[in-house]
Amino acid sequence: MKMQNPKRADYADLAKIIASLTEGETDHVALMATLASELHHADDRFDWTGFYRVTEPGLLKIGPYQGGHGCLQIPFEKGVCGAAARTGEVQLVADVEAFPGHIACASSTRSEIVLPVHDGAGEIIAVLDIDSDQPAAFTEEDAAQLAAILRDTFAR
């Protein structure tokens, strides 16, 4: 019996699909829901894929996602998502157990990538959180490609 190769995101195709699906849409929640679904099903490494929205200064609340339950709210001072929102920088975490203050929303998470989401004015409106049940699942290339998709979708 032959093992199938795990599915990896083809970011060029994914960017085209997302651009087509979101053309003309300006509602951030609708955009987040579409991206969460498309991204989650594009790559076998993506165990939990979703957004945490900035709902008040210093606080993220769960937004559209795919996967098991997520944390309902995350202060900017806590965890990988909080670090991305607080610093405005991508957080690429190969081993969540080694990240100080990591919030374990799911015990299966081994690695994580979190990207800040900016609107057209440059304000952080959310973070995109992708968790994997594999260690060191994400690369700088993932970060660059995902950041480009987020820019093209939310900063227009």
Short mmCIF file of N, CA and C in Angstrom, two decimals:
data_model
loop_
_atom_site.label_atom_id
_atom_site.label_comp_id
_atom_site.label_asym_id
_atom_site.label_seq_id
_atom_site.Cartn_x
_atom_site.Cartn_y
_atom_site.Cartn_z
N MET A 1 0.84 -1.17 0.00
CA MET A 1 0.00 0.00 0.00
C MET A 1 0.89 1.25 0.00
N LYS A 2 0.67 2.12 -0.96
CA LYS A 2 1.48 3.32 -1.11
C LYS A 2 0.90 4.46 -0.28
N MET A 3 1.78 5.14 0.47
CA MET A 3 1.36 6.28 1.27
C MET A 3 1.26 7.51 0.36
N GLN A 4 0.20 8.26 0.52
CA GLN A 4 0.05 9.48 -0.25
C GLN A 4 0.94 10.57 0.31
N ASN A 5 1.41 11.43 -0.58
CA ASN A 5 2.19 12.58 -0.13
C ASN A 5 1.26 13.57 0.56
N PRO A 6 1.72 14.16 1.66
CA PRO A 6 0.88 15.15 2.33
C PRO A 6 0.66 16.35 1.40
N LYS A 7 -0.52 16.91 1.47
CA LYS A 7 -0.87 18.06 0.65
C LYS A 7 -0.22 19.32 1.22
N ARG A 8 0.47 20.05 0.35
CA ARG A 8 1.08 21.33 0.72
C ARG A 8 0.42 22.45 -0.06
N ALA A 9 0.29 23.59 0.55
CA ALA A 9 -0.33 24.74 -0.11
C ALA A 9 0.46 25.13 -1.35
N ASP A 10 -0.25 25.31 -2.45
CA ASP A 10 0.31 25.92 -3.65
C ASP A 10 -0.10 27.38 -3.55
N TYR A 11 0.79 28.20 -3.01
CA TYR A 11 0.41 29.57 -2.67
C TYR A 11 0.01 30.40 -3.88
N ALA A 12 0.62 30.16 -5.03
CA ALA A 12 0.25 30.93 -6.23
C ALA A 12 -1.21 30.66 -6.60
N ASP A 13 -1.59 29.37 -6.62
CA ASP A 13 -2.98 29.02 -6.92
C ASP A 13 -3.92 29.52 -5.83
N LEU A 14 -3.49 29.34 -4.59
CA LEU A 14 -4.32 29.76 -3.46
C LEU A 14 -4.59 31.27 -3.50
N ALA A 15 -3.57 32.06 -3.82
CA ALA A 15 -3.74 33.51 -3.91
C ALA A 15 -4.76 33.87 -4.98
N LYS A 16 -4.71 33.18 -6.12
CA LYS A 16 -5.66 33.44 -7.21
C LYS A 16 -7.08 33.08 -6.79
N ILE A 17 -7.24 31.93 -6.15
CA ILE A 17 -8.57 31.48 -5.70
C ILE A 17 -9.15 32.47 -4.69
N ILE A 18 -8.33 32.85 -3.72
CA ILE A 18 -8.79 33.78 -2.68
C ILE A 18 -9.14 35.14 -3.29
N ALA A 19 -8.32 35.62 -4.21
CA ALA A 19 -8.62 36.90 -4.86
C ALA A 19 -9.94 36.83 -5.60
N SER A 20 -10.18 35.72 -6.26
CA SER A 20 -11.43 35.55 -7.01
C SER A 20 -12.64 35.49 -6.07
N LEU A 21 -12.51 34.72 -4.99
CA LEU A 21 -13.61 34.56 -4.04
C LEU A 21 -13.93 35.84 -3.28
N THR A 22 -12.93 36.68 -3.05
CA THR A 22 -13.13 37.85 -2.19
C THR A 22 -13.25 39.16 -2.98
N GLU A 23 -13.21 39.08 -4.29
CA GLU A 23 -13.27 40.29 -5.11
C GLU A 23 -14.50 41.13 -4.77
N GLY A 24 -14.26 42.40 -4.46
CA GLY A 24 -15.33 43.32 -4.16
C GLY A 24 -15.85 43.26 -2.73
N GLU A 25 -15.44 42.26 -1.96
CA GLU A 25 -15.92 42.13 -0.57
C GLU A 25 -15.10 43.04 0.34
N THR A 26 -15.78 43.79 1.21
CA THR A 26 -15.09 44.68 2.13
C THR A 26 -15.31 44.32 3.60
N ASP A 27 -16.26 43.45 3.87
CA ASP A 27 -16.54 43.07 5.26
C ASP A 27 -15.42 42.17 5.78
N HIS A 28 -14.75 42.60 6.83
CA HIS A 28 -13.61 41.87 7.35
C HIS A 28 -13.96 40.46 7.83
N VAL A 29 -15.11 40.30 8.46
CA VAL A 29 -15.48 38.97 8.97
C VAL A 29 -15.74 38.01 7.80
N ALA A 30 -16.39 38.49 6.76
CA ALA A 30 -16.62 37.65 5.58
C ALA A 30 -15.29 37.25 4.94
N LEU A 31 -14.36 38.20 4.87
CA LEU A 31 -13.04 37.91 4.30
C LEU A 31 -12.30 36.88 5.17
N MET A 32 -12.36 37.06 6.48
CA MET A 32 -11.69 36.14 7.40
C MET A 32 -12.26 34.73 7.28
N ALA A 33 -13.58 34.63 7.19
CA ALA A 33 -14.23 33.31 7.08
C ALA A 33 -13.78 32.60 5.80
N THR A 34 -13.72 33.34 4.71
CA THR A 34 -13.31 32.75 3.44
C THR A 34 -11.86 32.31 3.48
N LEU A 35 -10.99 33.16 4.00
CA LEU A 35 -9.57 32.79 4.09
C LEU A 35 -9.36 31.60 5.02
N ALA A 36 -10.01 31.60 6.17
CA ALA A 36 -9.83 30.49 7.11
C ALA A 36 -10.18 29.17 6.44
N SER A 37 -11.27 29.13 5.72
CA SER A 37 -11.69 27.90 5.04
C SER A 37 -10.71 27.51 3.94
N GLU A 38 -10.38 28.45 3.07
CA GLU A 38 -9.49 28.13 1.94
C GLU A 38 -8.10 27.70 2.42
N LEU A 39 -7.55 28.42 3.37
CA LEU A 39 -6.21 28.08 3.87
C LEU A 39 -6.22 26.72 4.58
N HIS A 40 -7.19 26.51 5.44
CA HIS A 40 -7.24 25.29 6.24
C HIS A 40 -7.27 24.03 5.38
N HIS A 41 -8.01 24.08 4.29
CA HIS A 41 -8.16 22.90 3.45
C HIS A 41 -7.09 22.78 2.37
N ALA A 42 -6.16 23.74 2.33
CA ALA A 42 -5.13 23.74 1.30
C ALA A 42 -3.85 23.01 1.70
N ASP A 43 -3.71 22.68 2.99
CA ASP A 43 -2.44 22.16 3.46
C ASP A 43 -2.65 21.22 4.65
N ASP A 44 -2.10 20.03 4.55
CA ASP A 44 -2.27 19.04 5.61
C ASP A 44 -1.57 19.42 6.92
N ARG A 45 -0.63 20.36 6.86
CA ARG A 45 0.04 20.80 8.10
C ARG A 45 -0.87 21.66 8.96
N PHE A 46 -1.90 22.26 8.35
CA PHE A 46 -2.74 23.23 9.03
C PHE A 46 -3.82 22.50 9.84
N ASP A 47 -3.57 22.36 11.15
CA ASP A 47 -4.47 21.63 12.05
C ASP A 47 -5.58 22.54 12.60
N TRP A 48 -5.26 23.81 12.79
CA TRP A 48 -6.23 24.82 13.23
C TRP A 48 -5.86 26.10 12.51
N THR A 49 -6.84 26.71 11.87
CA THR A 49 -6.59 27.89 11.05
C THR A 49 -7.67 28.92 11.35
N GLY A 50 -7.28 30.08 11.84
CA GLY A 50 -8.30 31.06 12.13
C GLY A 50 -7.76 32.42 12.49
N PHE A 51 -8.71 33.29 12.77
CA PHE A 51 -8.40 34.68 13.07
C PHE A 51 -8.80 35.02 14.50
N TYR A 52 -7.99 35.85 15.11
CA TYR A 52 -8.35 36.50 16.36
C TYR A 52 -8.42 37.99 16.04
N ARG A 53 -9.60 38.60 16.28
CA ARG A 53 -9.85 39.99 15.92
C ARG A 53 -9.53 40.92 17.08
N VAL A 54 -8.99 42.08 16.74
CA VAL A 54 -8.78 43.13 17.74
C VAL A 54 -10.15 43.76 17.98
N THR A 55 -10.70 43.54 19.18
CA THR A 55 -12.04 44.04 19.48
C THR A 55 -12.03 45.25 20.41
N GLU A 56 -10.92 45.44 21.09
CA GLU A 56 -10.71 46.62 21.94
C GLU A 56 -9.21 46.72 22.15
N PRO A 57 -8.73 47.87 22.60
CA PRO A 57 -7.28 48.00 22.78
C PRO A 57 -6.71 46.88 23.67
N GLY A 58 -5.70 46.20 23.15
CA GLY A 58 -5.02 45.16 23.92
C GLY A 58 -5.74 43.84 24.03
N LEU A 59 -6.80 43.61 23.25
CA LEU A 59 -7.55 42.35 23.37
C LEU A 59 -7.92 41.77 22.02
N LEU A 60 -7.66 40.48 21.88
CA LEU A 60 -8.07 39.71 20.70
C LEU A 60 -9.22 38.80 21.09
N LYS A 61 -10.22 38.70 20.21
CA LYS A 61 -11.32 37.74 20.41
C LYS A 61 -11.41 36.86 19.18
N ILE A 62 -11.80 35.62 19.41
CA ILE A 62 -11.85 34.64 18.33
C ILE A 62 -12.77 35.13 17.21
N GLY A 63 -12.31 34.88 16.01
CA GLY A 63 -13.08 35.20 14.82
C GLY A 63 -13.32 33.92 14.04
N PRO A 64 -13.57 34.04 12.75
CA PRO A 64 -13.80 32.84 11.94
C PRO A 64 -12.59 31.91 11.98
N TYR A 65 -12.87 30.60 12.08
CA TYR A 65 -11.78 29.61 12.12
C TYR A 65 -12.28 28.27 11.62
N GLN A 66 -11.31 27.39 11.36
CA GLN A 66 -11.55 26.00 10.98
C GLN A 66 -10.73 25.13 11.92
N GLY A 67 -11.32 24.08 12.44
CA GLY A 67 -10.63 23.19 13.36
C GLY A 67 -11.40 23.10 14.66
N GLY A 68 -10.76 22.54 15.67
CA GLY A 68 -11.40 22.41 16.98
C GLY A 68 -11.58 23.76 17.64
N HIS A 69 -12.17 23.76 18.83
CA HIS A 69 -12.41 25.01 19.56
C HIS A 69 -11.12 25.76 19.79
N GLY A 70 -11.21 27.08 19.74
CA GLY A 70 -10.07 27.94 20.06
C GLY A 70 -10.34 28.69 21.35
N CYS A 71 -9.33 29.39 21.81
CA CYS A 71 -9.52 30.26 22.98
C CYS A 71 -10.46 31.39 22.58
N LEU A 72 -11.32 31.82 23.49
CA LEU A 72 -12.28 32.86 23.16
C LEU A 72 -11.65 34.25 23.12
N GLN A 73 -10.72 34.50 24.02
CA GLN A 73 -10.04 35.80 24.00
C GLN A 73 -8.60 35.65 24.44
N ILE A 74 -7.76 36.53 23.90
CA ILE A 74 -6.33 36.50 24.19
C ILE A 74 -5.86 37.94 24.37
N PRO A 75 -5.35 38.28 25.55
CA PRO A 75 -4.77 39.62 25.74
C PRO A 75 -3.47 39.74 24.93
N PHE A 76 -3.16 40.94 24.50
CA PHE A 76 -1.93 41.18 23.74
C PHE A 76 -0.69 40.74 24.52
N GLU A 77 -0.77 40.69 25.85
CA GLU A 77 0.40 40.34 26.67
C GLU A 77 0.66 38.84 26.73
N LYS A 78 -0.25 38.02 26.17
CA LYS A 78 -0.14 36.57 26.36
C LYS A 78 0.00 35.83 25.03
N GLY A 79 0.80 34.79 25.06
CA GLY A 79 0.86 33.83 23.98
C GLY A 79 1.44 34.33 22.68
N VAL A 80 1.43 33.45 21.70
CA VAL A 80 1.99 33.72 20.38
C VAL A 80 1.10 34.74 19.65
N CYS A 81 -0.21 34.58 19.73
CA CYS A 81 -1.11 35.53 19.07
C CYS A 81 -0.96 36.93 19.66
N GLY A 82 -0.89 37.01 20.97
CA GLY A 82 -0.69 38.30 21.62
C GLY A 82 0.61 38.96 21.19
N ALA A 83 1.68 38.15 21.06
CA ALA A 83 2.98 38.68 20.63
C ALA A 83 2.89 39.25 19.22
N ALA A 84 2.19 38.57 18.32
CA ALA A 84 2.05 39.07 16.95
C ALA A 84 1.27 40.38 16.93
N ALA A 85 0.21 40.46 17.72
CA ALA A 85 -0.60 41.68 17.78
C ALA A 85 0.17 42.82 18.44
N ARG A 86 0.90 42.52 19.49
CA ARG A 86 1.63 43.53 20.26
C ARG A 86 2.80 44.11 19.45
N THR A 87 3.54 43.23 18.75
CA THR A 87 4.75 43.66 18.05
C THR A 87 4.50 44.01 16.59
N GLY A 88 3.39 43.51 16.03
CA GLY A 88 3.13 43.70 14.61
C GLY A 88 4.04 42.85 13.74
N GLU A 89 4.66 41.83 14.32
CA GLU A 89 5.60 40.98 13.59
C GLU A 89 5.11 39.54 13.54
N VAL A 90 5.46 38.86 12.45
CA VAL A 90 5.14 37.44 12.29
C VAL A 90 5.82 36.66 13.41
N GLN A 91 5.09 35.72 13.99
CA GLN A 91 5.64 34.82 15.01
C GLN A 91 5.71 33.42 14.40
N LEU A 92 6.91 32.93 14.21
CA LEU A 92 7.15 31.61 13.62
C LEU A 92 7.72 30.74 14.74
N VAL A 93 6.90 29.83 15.27
CA VAL A 93 7.28 29.08 16.46
C VAL A 93 7.40 27.59 16.13
N ALA A 94 8.62 27.10 16.12
CA ALA A 94 8.89 25.70 15.76
C ALA A 94 8.43 24.73 16.85
N ASP A 95 8.50 25.19 18.12
CA ASP A 95 8.12 24.35 19.26
C ASP A 95 7.36 25.21 20.27
N VAL A 96 6.04 25.03 20.32
CA VAL A 96 5.23 25.88 21.20
C VAL A 96 5.59 25.71 22.67
N GLU A 97 6.08 24.54 23.03
CA GLU A 97 6.46 24.31 24.44
C GLU A 97 7.62 25.20 24.86
N ALA A 98 8.43 25.63 23.89
CA ALA A 98 9.60 26.46 24.18
C ALA A 98 9.28 27.95 24.12
N PHE A 99 8.03 28.30 23.78
CA PHE A 99 7.65 29.72 23.67
C PHE A 99 7.16 30.19 25.03
N PRO A 100 7.84 31.18 25.64
CA PRO A 100 7.41 31.66 26.95
C PRO A 100 5.99 32.22 26.91
N GLY A 101 5.14 31.72 27.79
CA GLY A 101 3.78 32.21 27.89
C GLY A 101 2.83 31.65 26.85
N HIS A 102 3.24 30.58 26.16
CA HIS A 102 2.35 29.96 25.16
C HIS A 102 1.02 29.58 25.81
N ILE A 103 -0.08 29.87 25.12
CA ILE A 103 -1.40 29.49 25.59
C ILE A 103 -1.80 28.23 24.86
N ALA A 104 -2.02 27.16 25.60
CA ALA A 104 -2.37 25.87 24.99
C ALA A 104 -3.88 25.77 24.81
N CYS A 105 -4.38 26.30 23.69
CA CYS A 105 -5.81 26.16 23.41
C CYS A 105 -6.14 24.73 23.01
N ALA A 106 -5.18 24.07 22.35
CA ALA A 106 -5.34 22.66 21.97
C ALA A 106 -4.06 21.92 22.34
N SER A 107 -4.20 20.80 23.03
CA SER A 107 -3.03 20.06 23.48
C SER A 107 -2.26 19.42 22.33
N SER A 108 -2.89 19.30 21.15
CA SER A 108 -2.23 18.67 20.01
C SER A 108 -1.25 19.60 19.28
N THR A 109 -1.31 20.91 19.57
CA THR A 109 -0.47 21.87 18.85
C THR A 109 1.00 21.70 19.20
N ARG A 110 1.84 21.57 18.15
CA ARG A 110 3.28 21.43 18.33
C ARG A 110 4.05 22.64 17.81
N SER A 111 3.54 23.24 16.72
CA SER A 111 4.17 24.44 16.17
C SER A 111 3.09 25.38 15.67
N GLU A 112 3.50 26.62 15.40
CA GLU A 112 2.50 27.65 15.13
C GLU A 112 3.12 28.78 14.31
N ILE A 113 2.29 29.39 13.48
CA ILE A 113 2.67 30.62 12.80
C ILE A 113 1.52 31.60 13.00
N VAL A 114 1.86 32.82 13.39
CA VAL A 114 0.84 33.85 13.59
C VAL A 114 1.31 35.12 12.87
N LEU A 115 0.40 35.65 12.05
CA LEU A 115 0.72 36.84 11.27
C LEU A 115 -0.24 37.97 11.61
N PRO A 116 0.28 39.19 11.77
CA PRO A 116 -0.61 40.33 11.97
C PRO A 116 -1.38 40.62 10.69
N VAL A 117 -2.62 41.07 10.83
CA VAL A 117 -3.47 41.43 9.70
C VAL A 117 -3.70 42.93 9.77
N HIS A 118 -3.28 43.65 8.72
CA HIS A 118 -3.43 45.10 8.66
C HIS A 118 -4.53 45.48 7.69
N ASP A 119 -5.26 46.54 8.03
CA ASP A 119 -6.25 47.07 7.09
C ASP A 119 -5.55 48.06 6.15
N GLY A 120 -6.33 48.71 5.29
CA GLY A 120 -5.77 49.63 4.32
C GLY A 120 -5.06 50.82 4.93
N ALA A 121 -5.41 51.18 6.17
CA ALA A 121 -4.77 52.30 6.86
C ALA A 121 -3.52 51.85 7.64
N GLY A 122 -3.21 50.55 7.59
CA GLY A 122 -2.04 50.04 8.29
C GLY A 122 -2.29 49.64 9.73
N GLU A 123 -3.53 49.72 10.19
CA GLU A 123 -3.87 49.34 11.56
C GLU A 123 -3.98 47.82 11.66
N ILE A 124 -3.54 47.27 12.79
CA ILE A 124 -3.71 45.83 13.02
C ILE A 124 -5.16 45.59 13.43
N ILE A 125 -5.86 44.80 12.62
CA ILE A 125 -7.27 44.51 12.89
C ILE A 125 -7.47 43.09 13.42
N ALA A 126 -6.43 42.24 13.26
CA ALA A 126 -6.55 40.84 13.67
C ALA A 126 -5.18 40.18 13.54
N VAL A 127 -5.13 38.92 13.94
CA VAL A 127 -3.99 38.07 13.62
C VAL A 127 -4.53 36.79 12.99
N LEU A 128 -3.76 36.25 12.06
CA LEU A 128 -4.05 34.93 11.49
C LEU A 128 -3.20 33.93 12.24
N ASP A 129 -3.85 32.95 12.83
CA ASP A 129 -3.18 31.92 13.64
C ASP A 129 -3.34 30.58 12.94
N ILE A 130 -2.22 29.93 12.64
CA ILE A 130 -2.26 28.58 12.07
C ILE A 130 -1.43 27.68 12.97
N ASP A 131 -2.08 26.65 13.49
CA ASP A 131 -1.42 25.67 14.36
C ASP A 131 -1.20 24.38 13.60
N SER A 132 -0.15 23.66 13.98
CA SER A 132 0.11 22.35 13.39
C SER A 132 0.36 21.34 14.49
N ASP A 133 -0.06 20.11 14.23
CA ASP A 133 0.23 19.03 15.17
C ASP A 133 1.60 18.42 14.88
N GLN A 134 2.35 19.02 13.97
CA GLN A 134 3.72 18.60 13.64
C GLN A 134 4.71 19.63 14.18
N PRO A 135 5.85 19.19 14.69
CA PRO A 135 6.86 20.16 15.14
C PRO A 135 7.50 20.85 13.93
N ALA A 136 7.91 22.10 14.11
CA ALA A 136 8.64 22.86 13.09
C ALA A 136 7.97 22.76 11.72
N ALA A 137 6.66 22.93 11.68
CA ALA A 137 5.91 22.73 10.44
C ALA A 137 6.01 23.91 9.47
N PHE A 138 6.35 25.10 9.96
CA PHE A 138 6.26 26.30 9.14
C PHE A 138 7.62 26.90 8.83
N THR A 139 7.70 27.56 7.69
CA THR A 139 8.96 28.13 7.22
C THR A 139 8.80 29.64 6.96
N GLU A 140 9.93 30.29 6.71
CA GLU A 140 9.91 31.70 6.32
C GLU A 140 9.15 31.87 5.00
N GLU A 141 9.22 30.88 4.13
CA GLU A 141 8.48 30.94 2.87
C GLU A 141 6.97 30.95 3.13
N ASP A 142 6.51 30.10 4.07
CA ASP A 142 5.09 30.15 4.46
C ASP A 142 4.73 31.54 4.95
N ALA A 143 5.59 32.10 5.80
CA ALA A 143 5.32 33.43 6.36
C ALA A 143 5.21 34.48 5.25
N ALA A 144 6.12 34.46 4.29
CA ALA A 144 6.11 35.45 3.21
C ALA A 144 4.87 35.29 2.33
N GLN A 145 4.53 34.06 1.99
CA GLN A 145 3.39 33.82 1.11
C GLN A 145 2.06 34.16 1.80
N LEU A 146 1.94 33.78 3.06
CA LEU A 146 0.72 34.09 3.81
C LEU A 146 0.57 35.60 4.02
N ALA A 147 1.69 36.28 4.30
CA ALA A 147 1.66 37.73 4.48
C ALA A 147 1.20 38.41 3.20
N ALA A 148 1.63 37.93 2.06
CA ALA A 148 1.22 38.52 0.78
C ALA A 148 -0.28 38.33 0.56
N ILE A 149 -0.80 37.15 0.88
CA ILE A 149 -2.24 36.90 0.74
C ILE A 149 -3.03 37.83 1.67
N LEU A 150 -2.56 37.99 2.90
CA LEU A 150 -3.24 38.87 3.85
C LEU A 150 -3.23 40.32 3.36
N ARG A 151 -2.08 40.77 2.87
CA ARG A 151 -1.97 42.13 2.33
C ARG A 151 -2.95 42.34 1.18
N ASP A 152 -2.94 41.40 0.24
CA ASP A 152 -3.81 41.52 -0.94
C ASP A 152 -5.29 41.49 -0.56
N THR A 153 -5.62 40.83 0.52
CA THR A 153 -7.03 40.69 0.91
C THR A 153 -7.52 41.83 1.79
N PHE A 154 -6.73 42.25 2.77
CA PHE A 154 -7.21 43.19 3.78
C PHE A 154 -6.69 44.62 3.63
N ALA A 155 -5.56 44.81 2.98
CA ALA A 155 -4.96 46.15 2.93
C ALA A 155 -5.25 46.87 1.62
N ARG A 156 -6.33 46.48 0.96
CA ARG A 156 -6.66 47.14 -0.32
C ARG A 156 -7.53 48.35 -0.13
#
